[in-house]
Short mmCIF file of C-alpha atoms in Angstrom, two decimals:
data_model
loop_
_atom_site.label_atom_id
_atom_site.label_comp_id
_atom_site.label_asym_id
_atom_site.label_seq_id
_atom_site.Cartn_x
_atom_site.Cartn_y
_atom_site.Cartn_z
CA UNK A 1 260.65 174.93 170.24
CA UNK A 2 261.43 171.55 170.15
CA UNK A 3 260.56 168.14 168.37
CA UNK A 4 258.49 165.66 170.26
CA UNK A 5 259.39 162.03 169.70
CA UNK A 6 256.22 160.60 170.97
CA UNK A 7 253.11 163.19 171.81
CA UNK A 8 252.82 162.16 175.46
CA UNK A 9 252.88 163.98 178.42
CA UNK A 10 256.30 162.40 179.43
CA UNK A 11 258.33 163.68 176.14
CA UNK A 12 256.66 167.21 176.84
CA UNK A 13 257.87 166.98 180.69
CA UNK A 14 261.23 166.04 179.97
CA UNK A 15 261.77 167.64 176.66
CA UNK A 16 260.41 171.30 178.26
CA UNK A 17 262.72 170.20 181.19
CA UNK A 18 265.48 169.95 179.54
CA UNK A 19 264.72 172.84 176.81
CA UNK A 20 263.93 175.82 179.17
CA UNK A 21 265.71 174.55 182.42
CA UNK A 22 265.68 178.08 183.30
CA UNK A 23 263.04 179.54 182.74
CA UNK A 24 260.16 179.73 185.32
CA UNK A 25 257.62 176.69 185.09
CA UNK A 26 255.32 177.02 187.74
CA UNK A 27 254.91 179.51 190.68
CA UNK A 28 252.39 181.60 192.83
CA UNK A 29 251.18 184.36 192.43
CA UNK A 30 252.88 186.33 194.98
CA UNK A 31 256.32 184.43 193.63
CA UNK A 32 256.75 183.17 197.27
CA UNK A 33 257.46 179.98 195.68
CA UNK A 34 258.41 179.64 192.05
CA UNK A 35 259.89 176.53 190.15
CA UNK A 36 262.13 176.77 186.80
CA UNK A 37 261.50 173.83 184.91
CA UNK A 38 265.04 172.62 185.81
CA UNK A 39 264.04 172.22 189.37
CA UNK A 40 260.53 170.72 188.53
CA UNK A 41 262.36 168.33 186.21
CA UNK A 42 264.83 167.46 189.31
CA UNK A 43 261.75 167.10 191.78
CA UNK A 44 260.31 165.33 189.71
CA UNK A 45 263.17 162.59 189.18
CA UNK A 46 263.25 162.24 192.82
CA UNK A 47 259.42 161.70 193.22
CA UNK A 48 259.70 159.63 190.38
CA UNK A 49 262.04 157.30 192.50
CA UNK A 50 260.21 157.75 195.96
CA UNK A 51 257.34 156.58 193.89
CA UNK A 52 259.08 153.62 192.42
CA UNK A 53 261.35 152.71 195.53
CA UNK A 54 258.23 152.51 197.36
CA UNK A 55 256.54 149.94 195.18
CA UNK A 56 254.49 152.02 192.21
CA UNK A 57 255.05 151.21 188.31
CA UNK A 58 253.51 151.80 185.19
CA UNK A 59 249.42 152.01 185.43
CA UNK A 60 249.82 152.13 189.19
CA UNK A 61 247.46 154.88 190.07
CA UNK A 62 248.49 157.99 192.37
CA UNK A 63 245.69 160.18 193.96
CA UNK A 64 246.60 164.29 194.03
CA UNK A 65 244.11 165.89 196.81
CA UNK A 66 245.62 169.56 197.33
CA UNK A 67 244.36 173.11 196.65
CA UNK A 68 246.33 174.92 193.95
CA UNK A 69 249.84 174.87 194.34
CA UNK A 70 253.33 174.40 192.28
CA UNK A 71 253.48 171.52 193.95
CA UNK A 72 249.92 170.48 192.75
CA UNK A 73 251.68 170.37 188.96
CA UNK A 74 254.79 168.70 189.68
CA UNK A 75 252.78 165.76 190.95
CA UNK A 76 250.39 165.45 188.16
CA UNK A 77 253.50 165.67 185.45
CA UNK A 78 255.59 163.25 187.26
CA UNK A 79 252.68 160.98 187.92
CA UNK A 80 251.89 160.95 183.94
CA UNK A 81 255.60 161.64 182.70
CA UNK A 82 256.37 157.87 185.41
CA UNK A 83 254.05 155.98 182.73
CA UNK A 84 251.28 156.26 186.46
CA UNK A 85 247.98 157.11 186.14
CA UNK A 86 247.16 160.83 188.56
CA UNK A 87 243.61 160.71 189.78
CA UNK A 88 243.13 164.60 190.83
CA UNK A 89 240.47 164.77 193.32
CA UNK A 90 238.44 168.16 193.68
CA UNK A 91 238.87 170.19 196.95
CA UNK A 92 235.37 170.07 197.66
CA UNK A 93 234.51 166.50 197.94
CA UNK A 94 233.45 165.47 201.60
CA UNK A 95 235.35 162.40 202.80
CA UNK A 96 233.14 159.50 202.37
CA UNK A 97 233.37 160.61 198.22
CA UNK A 98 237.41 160.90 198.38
CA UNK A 99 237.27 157.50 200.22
CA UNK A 100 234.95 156.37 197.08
CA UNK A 101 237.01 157.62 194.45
CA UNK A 102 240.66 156.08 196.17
CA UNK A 103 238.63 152.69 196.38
CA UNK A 104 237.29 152.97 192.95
CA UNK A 105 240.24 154.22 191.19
CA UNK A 106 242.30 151.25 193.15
CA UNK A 107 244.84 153.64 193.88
CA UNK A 108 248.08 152.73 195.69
CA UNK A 109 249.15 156.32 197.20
CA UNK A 110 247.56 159.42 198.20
CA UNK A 111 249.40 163.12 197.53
CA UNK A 112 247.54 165.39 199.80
CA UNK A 113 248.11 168.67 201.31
CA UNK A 114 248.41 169.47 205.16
CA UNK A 115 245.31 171.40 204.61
CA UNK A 116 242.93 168.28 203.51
CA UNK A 117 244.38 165.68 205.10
CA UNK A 118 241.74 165.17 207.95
CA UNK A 119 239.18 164.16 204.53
CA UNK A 120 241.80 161.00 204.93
CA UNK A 121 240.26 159.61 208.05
CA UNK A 122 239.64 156.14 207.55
CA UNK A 123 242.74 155.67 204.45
CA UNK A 124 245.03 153.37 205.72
CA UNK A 125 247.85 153.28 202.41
CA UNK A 126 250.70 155.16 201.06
CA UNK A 127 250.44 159.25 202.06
CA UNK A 128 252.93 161.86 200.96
CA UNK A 129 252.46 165.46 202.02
CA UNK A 130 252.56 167.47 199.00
CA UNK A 131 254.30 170.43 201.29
CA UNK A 132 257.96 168.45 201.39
CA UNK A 133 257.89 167.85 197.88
CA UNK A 134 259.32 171.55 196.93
CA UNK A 135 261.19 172.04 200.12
CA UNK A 136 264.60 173.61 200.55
CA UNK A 137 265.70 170.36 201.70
CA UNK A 138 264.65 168.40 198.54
CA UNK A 139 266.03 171.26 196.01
CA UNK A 140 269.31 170.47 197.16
CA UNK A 141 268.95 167.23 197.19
CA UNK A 142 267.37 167.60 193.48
CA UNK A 143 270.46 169.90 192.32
CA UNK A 144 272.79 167.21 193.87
CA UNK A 145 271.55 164.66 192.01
CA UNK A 146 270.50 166.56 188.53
CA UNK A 147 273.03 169.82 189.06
CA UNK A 148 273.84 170.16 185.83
CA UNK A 149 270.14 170.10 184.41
CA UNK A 150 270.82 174.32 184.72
CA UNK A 151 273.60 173.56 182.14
CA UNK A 152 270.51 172.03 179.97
CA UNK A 153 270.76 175.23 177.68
CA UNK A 154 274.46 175.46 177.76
CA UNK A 155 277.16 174.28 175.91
CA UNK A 156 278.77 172.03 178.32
CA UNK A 157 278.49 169.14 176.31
CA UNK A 158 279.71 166.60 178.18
CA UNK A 159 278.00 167.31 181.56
CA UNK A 160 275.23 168.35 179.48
CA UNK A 161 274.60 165.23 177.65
CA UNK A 162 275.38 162.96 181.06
CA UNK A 163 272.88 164.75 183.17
CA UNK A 164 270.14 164.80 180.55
CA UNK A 165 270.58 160.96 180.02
CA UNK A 166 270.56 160.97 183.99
CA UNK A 167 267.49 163.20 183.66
CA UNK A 168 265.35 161.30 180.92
CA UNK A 169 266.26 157.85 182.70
CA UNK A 170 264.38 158.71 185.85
CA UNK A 171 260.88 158.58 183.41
CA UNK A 172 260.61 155.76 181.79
CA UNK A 173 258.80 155.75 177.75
CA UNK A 174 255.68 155.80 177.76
CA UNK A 175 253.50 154.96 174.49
CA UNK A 176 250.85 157.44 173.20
CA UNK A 177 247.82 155.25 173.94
CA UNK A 178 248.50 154.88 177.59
CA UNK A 179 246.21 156.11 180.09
CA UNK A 180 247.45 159.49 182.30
CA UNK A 181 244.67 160.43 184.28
CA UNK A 182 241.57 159.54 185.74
CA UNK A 183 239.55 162.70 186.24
CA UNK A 184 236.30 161.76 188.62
CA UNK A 185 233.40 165.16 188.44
CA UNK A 186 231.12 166.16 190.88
CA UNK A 187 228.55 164.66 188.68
CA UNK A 188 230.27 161.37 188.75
#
């Protein structure tokens, strides 16, 4: 286990990152896809940067609209862990309410799936298909940049202690008492 220096969602991300790099972190059932936390934590670094290259900060808020996925947690923990607010949106909602919720929420980008992307009809702002964000593609680009994240739970000090200041760098702090999420119910 580990010691948290601030209890926020960021320190978990990055200190579970960087703790149990490989270990498995998030996966399907069938294990046709299946992220270690060192390749979540390099995902999410790069997201983190797409994110912020394209304009978002801190309190910018990032809507997730995608059926259960890996991909579906790597968002929401690099949304929160990037000092952004995720605004999850249920599966079920018929477009006029997901157009409702974007507008309410004033959020700046939309993560959606393939799958319910037509309920986007009439959004006219950021989108990023959730589908490229675990891609073959990406994971090498992720283990180019963050390589030695593996090494996390090695002793190879000195690439150790460069890539996890690479690592924890790509997420800025965050304090305790900032807002994460935004978590709109049917009932809303």
């Amino acid at each position: 286990m580990y010691k948290l220096n601030k209890l926020t969602l960021r320190d978990i991300f990055v200190q579970s990152c960087i703790t149990y790099a490989e270990r498995p972190a998030l996966g399907m059932v069938d294990d046709s896809i299946v992220l270690r936390y060192g390749e979540l934590g390099g995902l999410g670094a790069i997201l983190a940067a797409r994110l912020k290259a394209c304009g978002m900060g801190k309190t910018d808020k990032i809507v997730l609209l995608s059926e259960n996925r890996p991909e579906w947690g790597l968002v929401y923990f690099t949304v929160a862990a990037s000092g952004m607010v995720v605004v999850p949106i249920l599966t079920d909602f018929n477009p006029e309410q997901i157009r409702n919720i974007i507008a309410h929420s004033e959020a700046k980008a939309v993560v959606v799936s393939e799958k319910l992307l037509s309920k986007l009809d009439a959004y006219k702002g950021m989108i990023i298909n959730i589908e490229e964000l675990a891609s073959p593609l990406l994971l090498a680009e992720a283990y180019k940049s963050f390589g030695a994240i593996e090494n996390f739970s090695k002793n190879f000090r000195e690439d150790r202690n460069h890539a996890i200041k690479k690592f924890e760098s790509a997420f800025p702090f965050v304090n305790e008492d900032d807002l994460a999420a935004i978590l709109y119910t049917s009932g809303t």
